[in-house]
XYZ file of C-alpha atoms in Angstrom:
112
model
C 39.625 -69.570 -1.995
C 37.449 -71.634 -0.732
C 33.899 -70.579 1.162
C 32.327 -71.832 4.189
C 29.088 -73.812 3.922
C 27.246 -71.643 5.847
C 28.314 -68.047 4.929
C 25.350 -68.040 2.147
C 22.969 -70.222 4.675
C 21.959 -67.730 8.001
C 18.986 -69.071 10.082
C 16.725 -66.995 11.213
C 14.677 -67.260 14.329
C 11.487 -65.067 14.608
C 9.934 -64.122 17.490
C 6.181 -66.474 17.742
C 4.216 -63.321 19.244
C 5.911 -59.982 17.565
C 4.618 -56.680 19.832
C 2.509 -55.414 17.830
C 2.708 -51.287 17.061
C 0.237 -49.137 18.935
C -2.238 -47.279 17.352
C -1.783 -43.691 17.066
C -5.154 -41.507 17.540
C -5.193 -37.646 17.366
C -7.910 -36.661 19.767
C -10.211 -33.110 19.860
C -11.741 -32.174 22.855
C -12.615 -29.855 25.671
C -10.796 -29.837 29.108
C -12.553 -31.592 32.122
C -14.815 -33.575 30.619
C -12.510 -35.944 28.739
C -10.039 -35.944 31.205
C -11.733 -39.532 32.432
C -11.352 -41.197 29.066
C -7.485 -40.097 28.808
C -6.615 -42.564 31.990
C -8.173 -45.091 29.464
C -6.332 -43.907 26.624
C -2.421 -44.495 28.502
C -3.808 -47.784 28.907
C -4.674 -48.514 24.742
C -2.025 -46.357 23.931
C 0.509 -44.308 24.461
C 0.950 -42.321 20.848
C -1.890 -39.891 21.192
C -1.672 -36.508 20.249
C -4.444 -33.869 21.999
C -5.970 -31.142 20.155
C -7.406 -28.805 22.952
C -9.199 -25.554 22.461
C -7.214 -22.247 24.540
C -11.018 -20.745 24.700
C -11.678 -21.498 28.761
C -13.112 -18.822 30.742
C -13.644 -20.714 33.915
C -11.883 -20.895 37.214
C -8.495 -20.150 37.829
C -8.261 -19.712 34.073
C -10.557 -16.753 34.250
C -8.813 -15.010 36.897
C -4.755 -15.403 34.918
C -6.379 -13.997 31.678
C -8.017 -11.061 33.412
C -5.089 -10.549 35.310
C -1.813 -11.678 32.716
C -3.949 -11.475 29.592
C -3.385 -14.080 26.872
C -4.616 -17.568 25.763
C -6.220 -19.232 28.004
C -4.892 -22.413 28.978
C -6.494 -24.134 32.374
C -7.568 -27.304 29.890
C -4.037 -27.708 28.611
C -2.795 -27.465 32.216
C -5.287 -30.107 32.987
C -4.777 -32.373 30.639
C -0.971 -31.759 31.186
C -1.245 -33.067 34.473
C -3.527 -36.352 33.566
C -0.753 -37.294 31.071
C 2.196 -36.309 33.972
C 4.381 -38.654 34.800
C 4.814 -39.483 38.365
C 8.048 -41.841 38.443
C 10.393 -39.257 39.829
C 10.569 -36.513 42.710
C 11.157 -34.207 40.059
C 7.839 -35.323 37.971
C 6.274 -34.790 40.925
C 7.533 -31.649 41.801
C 6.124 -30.153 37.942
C 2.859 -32.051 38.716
C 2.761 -29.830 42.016
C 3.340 -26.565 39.837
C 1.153 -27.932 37.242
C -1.827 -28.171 39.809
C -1.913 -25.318 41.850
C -5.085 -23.620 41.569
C -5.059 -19.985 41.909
C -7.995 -18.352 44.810
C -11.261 -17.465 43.262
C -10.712 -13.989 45.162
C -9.261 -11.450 42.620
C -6.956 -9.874 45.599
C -5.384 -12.960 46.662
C -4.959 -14.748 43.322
C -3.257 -11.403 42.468
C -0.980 -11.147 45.485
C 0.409 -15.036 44.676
């Protein structure tokens, strides 16, 4: 049986300009104050993993632990909503949960 002449022969066309993998970064921080750099960060990148600390005693954070006990986690709520997406009604609708702040008065951050 005979073969054809170009069954052993396959061409292969490659791509000029290959994408090119992202880098992957793990990132430590606090809350607020690298919330900035992550806007710059989706732009490099978009495998990054975030280390954050659930140590906050601040603002609305301050008020669900003394109420609800537990970790605190205002900074991973913040972050959460930097790194949101925002394509969808639904995405927004989480982002809305996501960012409500709680009322620095004990009674009415109790009552909600």
């Amino acid at each position: 049986m005979a073969s054809s002449p170009n069954r052993h022969h396959r061409r292969c066309y490659s791509n000029p300009n290959p994408p090119q993998p992202q880098p992957a970064l793990l990132v430590f921080s606090g809350g607020t104050a690298f919330n900035g750099v992550v806007e710059d960060l989706k732009n490099f990148t978009t495998r990054v993993a975030h280390v954050l600390p659930v140590s906050d005693d601040g603002g609305s954070t301050a008020e669900i632990v003394r109420v609800l006990g537990g970790p605190a986690v205002g900074d991973i709520r913040s972050r959460c909503l930097r790194l949101s997406d925002q394509s969808t009604a639904e995405a927004l609708a989480v982002r809305n949960l996501l960012g409500h702040r709680l009322p620095l008065e004990p009674l009415q951050a109790k009552s909600e």
